[in-house]
Structure formats: structure tokens, C-alpha cells
PDB file of C-alpha atoms in Angstrom:
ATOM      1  CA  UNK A   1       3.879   0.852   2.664  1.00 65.00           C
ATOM      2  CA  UNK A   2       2.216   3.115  -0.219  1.00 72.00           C
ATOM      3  CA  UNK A   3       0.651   0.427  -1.535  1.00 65.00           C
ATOM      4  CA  UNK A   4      -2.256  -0.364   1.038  1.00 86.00           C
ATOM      5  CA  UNK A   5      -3.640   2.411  -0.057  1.00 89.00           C
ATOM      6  CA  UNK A   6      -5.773   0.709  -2.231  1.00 87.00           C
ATOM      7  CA  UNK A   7      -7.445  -1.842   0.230  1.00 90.00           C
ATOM      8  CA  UNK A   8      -7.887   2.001   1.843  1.00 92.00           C
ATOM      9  CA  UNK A   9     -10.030   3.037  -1.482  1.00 92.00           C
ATOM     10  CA  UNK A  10     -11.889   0.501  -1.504  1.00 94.00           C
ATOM     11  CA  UNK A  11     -12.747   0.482   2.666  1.00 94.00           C
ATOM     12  CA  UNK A  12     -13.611   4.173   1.930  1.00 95.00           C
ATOM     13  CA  UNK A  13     -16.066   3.334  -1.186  1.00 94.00           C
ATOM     14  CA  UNK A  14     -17.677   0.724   0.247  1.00 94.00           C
ATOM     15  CA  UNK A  15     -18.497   3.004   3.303  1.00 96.00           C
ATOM     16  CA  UNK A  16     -19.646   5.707   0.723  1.00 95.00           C
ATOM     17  CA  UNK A  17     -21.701   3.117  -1.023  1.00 93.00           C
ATOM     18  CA  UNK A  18     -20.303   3.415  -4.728  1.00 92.00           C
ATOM     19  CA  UNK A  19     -20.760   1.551  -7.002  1.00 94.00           C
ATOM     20  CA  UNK A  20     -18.594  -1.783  -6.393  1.00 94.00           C
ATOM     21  CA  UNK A  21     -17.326  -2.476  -9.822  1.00 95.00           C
ATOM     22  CA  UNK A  22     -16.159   1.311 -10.228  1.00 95.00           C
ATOM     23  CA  UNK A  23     -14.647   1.490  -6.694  1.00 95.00           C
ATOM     24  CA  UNK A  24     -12.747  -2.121  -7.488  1.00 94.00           C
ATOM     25  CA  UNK A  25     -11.076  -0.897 -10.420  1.00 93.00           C
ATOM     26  CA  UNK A  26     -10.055   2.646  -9.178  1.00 93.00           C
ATOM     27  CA  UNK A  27      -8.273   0.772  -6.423  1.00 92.00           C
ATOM     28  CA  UNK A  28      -6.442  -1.209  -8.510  1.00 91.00           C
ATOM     29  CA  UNK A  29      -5.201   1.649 -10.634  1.00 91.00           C
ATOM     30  CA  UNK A  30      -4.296   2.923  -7.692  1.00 91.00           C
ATOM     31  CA  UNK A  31      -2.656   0.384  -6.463  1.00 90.00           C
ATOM     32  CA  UNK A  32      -0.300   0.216  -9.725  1.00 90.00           C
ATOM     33  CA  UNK A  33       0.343   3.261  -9.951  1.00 89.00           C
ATOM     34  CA  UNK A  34       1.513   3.653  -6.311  1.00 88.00           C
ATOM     35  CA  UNK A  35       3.399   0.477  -6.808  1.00 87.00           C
ATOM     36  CA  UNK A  36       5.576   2.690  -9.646  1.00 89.00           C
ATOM     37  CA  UNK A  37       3.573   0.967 -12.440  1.00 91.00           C
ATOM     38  CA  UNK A  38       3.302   3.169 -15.630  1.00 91.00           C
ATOM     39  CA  UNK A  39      -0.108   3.964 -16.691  1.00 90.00           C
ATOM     40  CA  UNK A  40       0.146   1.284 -19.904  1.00 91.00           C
ATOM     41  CA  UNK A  41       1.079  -1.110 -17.859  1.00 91.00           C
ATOM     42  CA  UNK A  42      -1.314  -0.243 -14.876  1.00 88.00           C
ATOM     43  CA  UNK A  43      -4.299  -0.812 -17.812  1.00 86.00           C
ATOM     44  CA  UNK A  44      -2.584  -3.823 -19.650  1.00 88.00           C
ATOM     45  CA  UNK A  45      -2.406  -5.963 -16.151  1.00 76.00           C
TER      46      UNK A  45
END
């Protein structure tokens, strides 16, 4: 359930008009990290 989070960063970054690439990659970390991923692995995925 924690995990949707991240379609909810990116929904909110895109409405603050950020830039895509950054917002994109901050919800995917995230997403990992949410989904118990360690950081290493979070940034070797």
C-alpha cells in the first residue's frame, strides 16, 4: 500500500512543474526505499 507513493511524487511534481528527469528518479528512490530496499540496492537497480 506504501508503495504508490511514488506514482504520488511524481503526480505532485508534475503539478509543481519540476524538472521531469529529477522528479522521475526521486520517485523511484522512493519507491525502493518504501518497498524495504536498502539504499545500495535502491541505486544499483
Amino acid at each position: 500500500m506504501i508503495v504508490p507513493l511514488g506514482a504520488v511524487v511524481v503526480i505532485i511534481g508534475f503539478v509543481a512543474r519540476r524538472n521531469p528527469v529529477l522528479v522521475v528518479g526521486v520517485a523511484g528512490i522512493v519507491s525502493g526505499l518504501l518497498g524495504q530496499m536498502t539504499p545500495l540496492d535502491v541505486l544499483g537497480a
